[in-house]
Amino acid sequence: MYFVVTARTSERYSQGIAPPFGYYEPIRIEAGEKEDGWRLSKLLERRLGVSRKLLSRLKLTEQGLMINGVRAYSGDPVSSGDIAEIRMEQERSEDILPQDLPLEIVYEDKWVLLASKPAGMVVHPTHGHYTNTLANAAVHHWQQAGENVRFRPVHRLDEDTSGLVLLAKNPYVHQQLSEQHGDGRIRKQYAAYTYGVPEIPAARIDAPIDRDPDSPHHRIVTPSGYASATRYETLAVYGGRASKVRLRLETGRTHQIRVHMGWIGCPLIGDLMYGPAAAGAGVGSWEEAAGRQALHAEMLSFEHPMTGEEMTFTAPLPPDLERLERLLQQDSIQGHDEGEGRTR
C-alpha cells in the first residue's frame, strides 16, 4: 500500500496512527563524542548516508526518527552515547499481481534478494507485460514467506538477457545500492557470444550512446550521446567467424553492450535489433540454438549496505547458451560455414 503525502495523510501521522503493516527492522547508530551536539539529520546523513528524500519521508512517519527510543525530529540535537534510529514502514507492491512462477534465488537476507533471471522474462511490469515478470514472481515469494516487501530493483536486464538481478527490500537499502550502482561500485560481468572476432582481443569501448531519432526503442552511438564505456576480453574464437567475450560495464546505458559490440562489428548472436537479422538476414543454426540474444549477466559484486561486506555472486551459463557454445565449437572444428545454413 502506498501513502501519498496529502493533508489527509499528514493528519493521520499527527494522530499517531501506526502504519498498516508495521515497520521494518530499525537501523540504529550510536552518536560519538565528535558528534555531540549535531542535529539528528546531520548524524543520519554523515553516518548512515541517509538521503534528503528518505529523510523527508522519515519525518512523516510516526516513528520514523527516534533518539533513545523516543520519537524525535530531524533538528533535534544528539549527545554522545545517544542511540539514533530510523524506522521505515513496511510496504507491499499492491499494483503487482503475485504469481507462482519459477524464481531462482541466488542469495537472500532481510535486506536484499539476488535472483538469476531467465531469458524471456521482463524484470518489471510494463505496458503489455503486466504478468509473468520477475516482479510477479518476487512478490509471490515474499507473500508466501509472510514478508511485506515492495519490489525495488536496483538495476534491470533486457527481456532476452539472462542472469543476475539485485533487489532491495526496503527504501534505505535501495537508496544505498542505487548510489553504488550510479557511481560504479556495483561491478557486473557478462558473457556474450558474437558474430565475428574483435580486431583487438581486449579493449575499452568508449562511445556515447543515445536514442535513435528514427526509432524510440533503438539506441545508437552518436557524438551527442551520453558517455558510455564497456570493457571486453575475448575468451574464445570459433573458426574466425564467432567469439565468446567477457564484458564489464563502466556505465549502464540501455542496450549498452548490444550497441557497443555492434558498433565494433561484432554484434551479439541472436540479437534481432542490432545483429544481422536487423539487416534482413534470416535465421541460421546459431540463432536457433540460442533462441535469443546471446548475453548472460554472470557475475555481480556489491558492498552490503548493512554489513559493509563485499559480496560477489555468479550465475552459470543457462542451457541455451551452453548449447550454443557446443555448436560453435563443433562448427569451428568442422570448418562449417554458418552463412551457408542461413536463409536469406
Tab-separated table of C-alpha atoms in Angstrom:
chain	number	residue	atom	x	y	z
A	1	MET	CA	0.000	0.000	0.000
A	2	TYR	CA	1.341	3.436	-0.898
A	3	PHE	CA	0.810	6.647	1.077
A	4	VAL	CA	0.781	9.925	-0.822
A	5	VAL	CA	1.714	12.918	1.318
A	6	THR	CA	-1.521	14.903	1.449
A	7	ALA	CA	-3.333	16.857	4.145
A	8	ARG	CA	-5.212	13.693	4.999
A	9	THR	CA	-2.123	11.530	5.437
A	10	SER	CA	-0.345	14.301	7.361
A	11	GLU	CA	-3.300	14.293	9.768
A	12	ARG	CA	-3.019	10.514	10.017
A	13	TYR	CA	0.605	10.795	11.121
A	14	SER	CA	-0.094	13.622	13.573
A	15	GLN	CA	-2.729	11.446	15.232
A	16	GLY	CA	-0.121	8.758	15.852
A	17	ILE	CA	-1.778	6.054	13.770
A	18	ALA	CA	0.598	3.170	13.136
A	19	PRO	CA	1.236	2.061	9.533
A	20	PRO	CA	-0.934	-0.894	8.462
A	21	PHE	CA	1.950	-3.358	8.017
A	22	GLY	CA	4.205	-2.196	10.837
A	23	TYR	CA	7.872	-1.289	10.451
A	24	TYR	CA	10.963	-2.892	9.017
A	25	GLU	CA	13.716	-3.690	11.478
A	26	PRO	CA	15.095	-0.398	12.869
A	27	ILE	CA	18.529	0.799	11.799
A	28	ARG	CA	20.458	2.166	14.784
A	29	ILE	CA	23.690	4.081	15.345
A	30	GLU	CA	25.330	5.471	18.467
A	31	ALA	CA	26.469	9.094	18.472
A	32	GLY	CA	30.152	9.525	19.260
A	33	GLU	CA	31.997	12.250	21.129
A	34	LYS	CA	32.806	14.161	17.939
A	35	GLU	CA	29.109	14.148	17.051
A	36	ASP	CA	27.934	15.591	20.369
A	37	GLY	CA	25.555	18.464	19.639
A	38	TRP	CA	24.966	17.535	15.998
A	39	ARG	CA	21.482	17.782	14.572
A	40	LEU	CA	19.879	14.370	14.132
A	41	SER	CA	19.622	14.961	10.386
A	42	LYS	CA	23.375	15.637	10.156
A	43	LEU	CA	24.171	12.459	12.099
A	44	LEU	CA	21.971	10.346	9.818
A	45	GLU	CA	23.354	11.928	6.657
A	46	ARG	CA	27.007	11.628	7.695
A	47	ARG	CA	26.961	8.237	9.405
A	48	LEU	CA	24.264	6.343	7.503
A	49	GLY	CA	24.244	8.255	4.237
A	50	VAL	CA	20.502	8.872	4.502
A	51	SER	CA	19.398	10.928	1.505
A	52	ARG	CA	17.313	14.077	1.803
A	53	LYS	CA	14.473	12.309	0.027
A	54	LEU	CA	14.434	9.443	2.524
A	55	LEU	CA	14.852	11.850	5.451
A	56	SER	CA	11.784	13.783	4.280
A	57	ARG	CA	9.857	10.536	4.174
A	58	LEU	CA	11.001	9.539	7.662
A	59	LYS	CA	9.848	12.896	9.036
A	60	LEU	CA	6.294	12.000	8.003
A	61	THR	CA	6.420	8.538	9.558
A	62	GLU	CA	5.044	8.203	13.088
A	63	GLN	CA	8.178	6.519	14.469
A	64	GLY	CA	10.458	7.298	11.551
A	65	LEU	CA	13.045	9.181	13.619
A	66	MET	CA	13.919	8.136	17.160
A	67	ILE	CA	16.501	9.054	19.808
A	68	ASN	CA	16.875	6.627	22.720
A	69	GLY	CA	13.527	5.049	21.875
A	70	VAL	CA	11.627	8.350	21.857
A	71	ARG	CA	10.176	9.985	18.762
A	72	ALA	CA	12.450	12.765	17.552
A	73	TYR	CA	12.665	15.451	14.890
A	74	SER	CA	15.382	16.000	12.345
A	75	GLY	CA	16.518	19.223	14.017
A	76	ASP	CA	16.869	17.706	17.490
A	77	PRO	CA	20.435	17.666	18.868
A	78	VAL	CA	22.128	14.402	19.801
A	79	SER	CA	24.518	13.816	22.668
A	80	SER	CA	27.457	11.457	22.825
A	81	GLY	CA	26.144	7.967	23.589
A	82	ASP	CA	22.648	8.625	22.251
A	83	ILE	CA	21.131	5.861	20.131
A	84	ALA	CA	19.573	7.273	16.986
A	85	GLU	CA	17.406	5.086	14.800
A	86	ILE	CA	15.305	5.191	11.683
A	87	ARG	CA	12.188	3.125	11.126
A	88	MET	CA	10.635	2.614	7.718
A	89	GLU	CA	7.093	1.496	7.079
A	90	GLN	CA	6.682	-1.966	5.660
A	91	GLU	CA	5.140	-1.844	2.192
A	92	ARG	CA	3.681	-4.128	-0.414
A	93	SER	CA	3.547	-3.796	-4.184
A	94	GLU	CA	-0.234	-3.707	-4.299
A	95	ASP	CA	-0.181	-2.944	-8.024
A	96	ILE	CA	1.793	-6.109	-8.876
A	97	LEU	CA	-0.063	-9.414	-9.142
A	98	PRO	CA	1.631	-12.203	-7.144
A	99	GLN	CA	2.299	-15.190	-9.406
A	100	ASP	CA	3.675	-18.598	-8.539
A	101	LEU	CA	6.470	-18.558	-11.126
A	102	PRO	CA	9.889	-20.219	-11.032
A	103	LEU	CA	12.234	-17.921	-9.091
A	104	GLU	CA	15.909	-18.827	-8.871
A	105	ILE	CA	17.178	-17.139	-5.718
A	106	VAL	CA	20.963	-16.926	-5.598
A	107	TYR	CA	21.045	-15.097	-2.251
A	108	GLU	CA	18.552	-13.539	0.139
A	109	ASP	CA	18.588	-11.985	3.585
A	110	LYS	CA	16.270	-9.472	5.261
A	111	TRP	CA	17.831	-6.626	3.286
A	112	VAL	CA	18.412	-7.847	-0.280
A	113	LEU	CA	17.437	-10.544	-2.759
A	114	LEU	CA	19.609	-11.597	-5.685
A	115	ALA	CA	17.845	-13.569	-8.402
A	116	SER	CA	19.002	-15.219	-11.604
A	117	LYS	CA	16.509	-14.173	-14.258
A	118	PRO	CA	15.831	-16.461	-17.223
A	119	ALA	CA	15.806	-15.135	-20.766
A	120	GLY	CA	12.331	-14.203	-21.957
A	121	MET	CA	11.276	-12.662	-18.629
A	122	VAL	CA	10.760	-8.932	-18.136
A	123	VAL	CA	12.060	-7.520	-14.839
A	124	HIS	CA	9.193	-5.140	-14.037
A	125	PRO	CA	5.600	-4.976	-15.319
A	126	THR	CA	5.201	-2.519	-18.164
A	127	HIS	CA	2.576	-1.787	-20.773
A	128	GLY	CA	1.929	-5.130	-22.428
A	129	HIS	CA	3.804	-7.087	-19.727
A	130	TYR	CA	1.618	-6.984	-16.622
A	131	THR	CA	2.260	-10.600	-15.661
A	132	ASN	CA	4.953	-13.288	-15.877
A	133	THR	CA	7.671	-10.847	-14.810
A	134	LEU	CA	10.399	-11.115	-12.202
A	135	ALA	CA	8.364	-8.704	-10.086
A	136	ASN	CA	5.322	-11.005	-10.114
A	137	ALA	CA	7.499	-13.923	-9.010
A	138	ALA	CA	9.279	-11.964	-6.257
A	139	VAL	CA	6.063	-10.507	-4.841
A	140	HIS	CA	4.572	-14.008	-4.649
A	141	HIS	CA	7.722	-15.316	-2.952
A	142	TRP	CA	7.586	-12.621	-0.273
A	143	GLN	CA	3.869	-13.095	0.196
A	144	GLN	CA	4.372	-16.805	0.826
A	145	ALA	CA	7.190	-16.020	3.273
A	146	GLY	CA	4.953	-13.613	5.187
A	147	GLU	CA	7.113	-10.600	4.317
A	148	ASN	CA	5.765	-7.172	3.420
A	149	VAL	CA	8.228	-6.047	0.767
A	150	ARG	CA	7.802	-3.678	-2.145
A	151	PHE	CA	9.523	-4.668	-5.400
A	152	ARG	CA	12.602	-2.433	-5.760
A	153	PRO	CA	15.086	-3.485	-8.462
A	154	VAL	CA	18.486	-1.817	-8.190
A	155	HIS	CA	19.089	-2.337	-11.924
A	156	ARG	CA	17.443	-4.164	-14.810
A	157	LEU	CA	18.208	-6.570	-17.609
A	158	ASP	CA	16.673	-6.697	-21.066
A	159	GLU	CA	13.897	-9.244	-21.509
A	160	ASP	CA	16.091	-11.619	-23.522
A	161	THR	CA	19.204	-11.236	-21.352
A	162	SER	CA	19.596	-13.836	-18.618
A	163	GLY	CA	21.433	-13.566	-15.323
A	164	LEU	CA	21.757	-11.750	-12.022
A	165	VAL	CA	19.350	-9.035	-10.868
A	166	LEU	CA	19.685	-7.343	-7.461
A	167	LEU	CA	16.599	-6.304	-5.474
A	168	ALA	CA	16.461	-4.119	-2.356
A	169	LYS	CA	13.940	-4.939	0.358
A	170	ASN	CA	13.488	-1.516	1.964
A	171	PRO	CA	13.875	2.150	0.934
A	172	TYR	CA	17.191	2.739	2.742
A	173	VAL	CA	18.873	-0.306	1.217
A	174	HIS	CA	17.538	0.661	-2.210
A	175	GLN	CA	18.955	4.169	-1.823
A	176	GLN	CA	22.366	2.852	-0.777
A	177	LEU	CA	22.594	0.258	-3.553
A	178	SER	CA	21.338	2.717	-6.165
A	179	GLU	CA	24.168	5.058	-5.195
A	180	GLN	CA	26.658	2.192	-5.531
A	181	HIS	CA	25.219	1.395	-8.941
A	182	GLY	CA	25.341	5.014	-10.021
A	183	ASP	CA	28.993	5.535	-9.131
A	184	GLY	CA	30.196	2.177	-10.444
A	185	ARG	CA	30.811	0.375	-7.158
A	186	ILE	CA	28.452	-2.419	-8.180
A	187	ARG	CA	30.522	-4.496	-10.581
A	188	LYS	CA	28.727	-6.504	-13.265
A	189	GLN	CA	30.278	-9.001	-15.626
A	190	TYR	CA	28.633	-10.538	-18.676
A	191	ALA	CA	29.332	-13.434	-21.001
A	192	ALA	CA	28.380	-12.988	-24.648
A	193	TYR	CA	28.736	-14.759	-27.984
A	194	THR	CA	29.278	-12.568	-31.016
A	195	TYR	CA	29.367	-12.752	-34.773
A	196	GLY	CA	32.918	-12.112	-35.941
A	197	VAL	CA	36.096	-11.598	-33.942
A	198	PRO	CA	37.094	-8.321	-32.242
A	199	GLU	CA	40.072	-6.785	-34.027
A	200	ILE	CA	41.680	-6.057	-30.648
A	201	PRO	CA	41.428	-9.062	-28.261
A	202	ALA	CA	40.828	-6.918	-25.163
A	203	ALA	CA	39.921	-3.236	-25.086
A	204	ARG	CA	37.744	-0.481	-23.673
A	205	ILE	CA	34.934	0.797	-25.875
A	206	ASP	CA	34.328	4.473	-25.154
A	207	ALA	CA	31.449	5.559	-27.378
A	208	PRO	CA	28.497	7.783	-26.354
A	209	ILE	CA	25.006	6.325	-26.732
A	210	ASP	CA	21.622	7.965	-27.232
A	211	ARG	CA	18.185	7.187	-28.641
A	212	ASP	CA	17.859	6.738	-32.363
A	213	PRO	CA	15.753	9.718	-33.511
A	214	ASP	CA	14.120	7.460	-36.105
A	215	SER	CA	13.251	4.680	-33.630
A	216	PRO	CA	12.488	5.403	-29.945
A	217	HIS	CA	13.289	1.838	-28.820
A	218	HIS	CA	16.598	1.723	-30.690
A	219	ARG	CA	19.924	3.094	-29.402
A	220	ILE	CA	22.861	4.325	-31.473
A	221	VAL	CA	26.411	5.556	-30.996
A	222	THR	CA	26.444	9.305	-31.566
A	223	PRO	CA	28.851	12.101	-30.545
A	224	SER	CA	25.978	13.926	-28.849
A	225	GLY	CA	25.011	10.915	-26.733
A	226	TYR	CA	25.603	10.036	-23.100
A	227	ALA	CA	29.076	8.909	-22.041
A	228	SER	CA	29.191	5.102	-22.245
A	229	ALA	CA	32.079	2.724	-21.636
A	230	THR	CA	32.364	-1.067	-21.908
A	231	ARG	CA	35.419	-3.245	-21.336
A	232	TYR	CA	35.659	-6.572	-23.139
A	233	GLU	CA	38.041	-9.504	-23.295
A	234	THR	CA	37.980	-12.194	-25.976
A	235	LEU	CA	37.871	-15.628	-24.339
A	236	ALA	CA	37.480	-17.894	-27.367
A	237	VAL	CA	37.416	-17.662	-31.146
A	238	TYR	CA	35.403	-20.134	-33.203
A	239	GLY	CA	36.923	-20.601	-36.641
A	240	GLY	CA	37.348	-16.878	-37.151
A	241	ARG	CA	33.579	-16.472	-37.526
A	242	ALA	CA	32.390	-16.090	-33.935
A	243	SER	CA	33.720	-15.287	-30.483
A	244	LYS	CA	32.993	-15.639	-26.796
A	245	VAL	CA	33.706	-12.453	-24.864
A	246	ARG	CA	33.649	-11.324	-21.258
A	247	LEU	CA	32.319	-7.811	-20.684
A	248	ARG	CA	32.280	-5.337	-17.806
A	249	LEU	CA	30.156	-2.228	-17.784
A	250	GLU	CA	31.545	1.078	-16.591
A	251	THR	CA	28.225	2.779	-17.304
A	252	GLY	CA	24.730	1.363	-17.585
A	253	ARG	CA	23.002	2.709	-20.670
A	254	THR	CA	20.034	0.926	-22.207
A	255	HIS	CA	21.226	-1.802	-24.626
A	256	GLN	CA	24.827	-0.679	-23.985
A	257	ILE	CA	26.592	-3.994	-24.603
A	258	ARG	CA	24.477	-4.751	-27.655
A	259	VAL	CA	25.096	-1.313	-29.150
A	260	HIS	CA	28.828	-1.250	-28.413
A	261	MET	CA	29.533	-4.743	-29.726
A	262	GLY	CA	27.560	-4.000	-32.874
A	263	TRP	CA	29.468	-0.736	-33.271
A	264	ILE	CA	32.838	-2.563	-33.351
A	265	GLY	CA	31.479	-5.033	-35.901
A	266	CYS	CA	30.776	-7.932	-33.540
A	267	PRO	CA	27.032	-7.913	-32.776
A	268	LEU	CA	25.623	-10.496	-30.407
A	269	ILE	CA	24.458	-13.760	-31.907
A	270	GLY	CA	20.667	-13.827	-31.966
A	271	ASP	CA	20.234	-10.080	-31.458
A	272	LEU	CA	17.215	-9.198	-33.580
A	273	MET	CA	17.642	-5.442	-33.108
A	274	TYR	CA	21.372	-4.901	-33.585
A	275	GLY	CA	22.526	-8.109	-35.289
A	276	PRO	CA	22.404	-9.386	-38.898
A	277	ALA	CA	18.681	-10.124	-38.607
A	278	ALA	CA	18.058	-6.392	-38.342
A	279	ALA	CA	19.600	-6.045	-41.808
A	280	GLY	CA	17.319	-8.701	-43.280
A	281	ALA	CA	19.383	-11.851	-42.744
A	282	GLY	CA	17.443	-14.993	-41.961
A	283	VAL	CA	17.792	-17.373	-39.040
A	284	GLY	CA	20.556	-19.973	-39.018
A	285	SER	CA	21.590	-22.755	-36.655
A	286	TRP	CA	23.397	-20.415	-34.272
A	287	GLU	CA	20.333	-18.254	-33.770
A	288	GLU	CA	18.129	-21.323	-33.388
A	289	ALA	CA	20.451	-22.737	-30.721
A	290	ALA	CA	20.399	-19.530	-28.682
A	291	GLY	CA	16.779	-18.599	-29.312
A	292	ARG	CA	17.565	-15.036	-28.198
A	293	GLN	CA	20.451	-12.585	-27.902
A	294	ALA	CA	23.459	-14.480	-26.530
A	295	LEU	CA	24.077	-12.373	-23.427
A	296	HIS	CA	24.231	-13.522	-19.797
A	297	ALA	CA	24.884	-11.494	-16.610
A	298	GLU	CA	27.221	-13.992	-14.981
A	299	MET	CA	28.745	-12.055	-12.055
A	300	LEU	CA	27.655	-9.287	-9.716
A	301	SER	CA	29.598	-7.748	-6.835
A	302	PHE	CA	28.433	-5.144	-4.311
A	303	GLU	CA	29.088	-3.867	-0.806
A	304	HIS	CA	26.321	-4.969	1.534
A	305	PRO	CA	24.673	-1.756	2.798
A	306	MET	CA	24.142	-3.120	6.307
A	307	THR	CA	27.283	-5.157	6.978
A	308	GLY	CA	29.828	-3.450	4.734
A	309	GLU	CA	30.859	-6.877	3.430
A	310	GLU	CA	31.984	-7.118	-0.187
A	311	MET	CA	29.744	-9.768	-1.729
A	312	THR	CA	30.323	-11.481	-5.060
A	313	PHE	CA	27.948	-13.907	-6.743
A	314	THR	CA	27.971	-15.827	-10.000
A	315	ALA	CA	25.343	-17.487	-12.181
A	316	PRO	CA	26.365	-20.336	-14.517
A	317	LEU	CA	25.524	-20.270	-18.197
A	318	PRO	CA	21.928	-21.336	-18.860
A	319	PRO	CA	21.288	-24.416	-21.035
A	320	ASP	CA	20.518	-22.433	-24.203
A	321	LEU	CA	23.914	-20.704	-24.198
A	322	GLU	CA	25.703	-23.927	-23.288
A	323	ARG	CA	24.017	-25.446	-26.348
A	324	LEU	CA	25.152	-22.526	-28.493
A	325	GLU	CA	28.739	-22.833	-27.260
A	326	ARG	CA	28.839	-26.539	-28.114
A	327	LEU	CA	27.531	-25.787	-31.598
A	328	LEU	CA	30.121	-23.048	-32.122
A	329	GLN	CA	32.873	-25.427	-31.045
A	330	GLN	CA	31.602	-28.130	-33.395
A	331	ASP	CA	31.298	-25.721	-36.315
A	332	SER	CA	34.801	-24.445	-35.628
A	333	ILE	CA	36.261	-27.953	-35.671
A	334	GLN	CA	34.333	-28.986	-38.769
A	335	GLY	CA	35.066	-25.733	-40.580
A	336	HIS	CA	31.349	-25.320	-41.191
A	337	ASP	CA	30.361	-22.121	-42.957
A	338	GLU	CA	27.486	-20.766	-40.899
A	339	GLY	CA	26.453	-18.488	-43.726
A	340	GLU	CA	25.538	-21.452	-45.910
A	341	GLY	CA	22.964	-22.578	-43.390
A	342	ARG	CA	21.206	-19.248	-43.146
A	343	THR	CA	18.077	-18.480	-45.096
A	344	ARG	CA	18.322	-15.154	-46.885
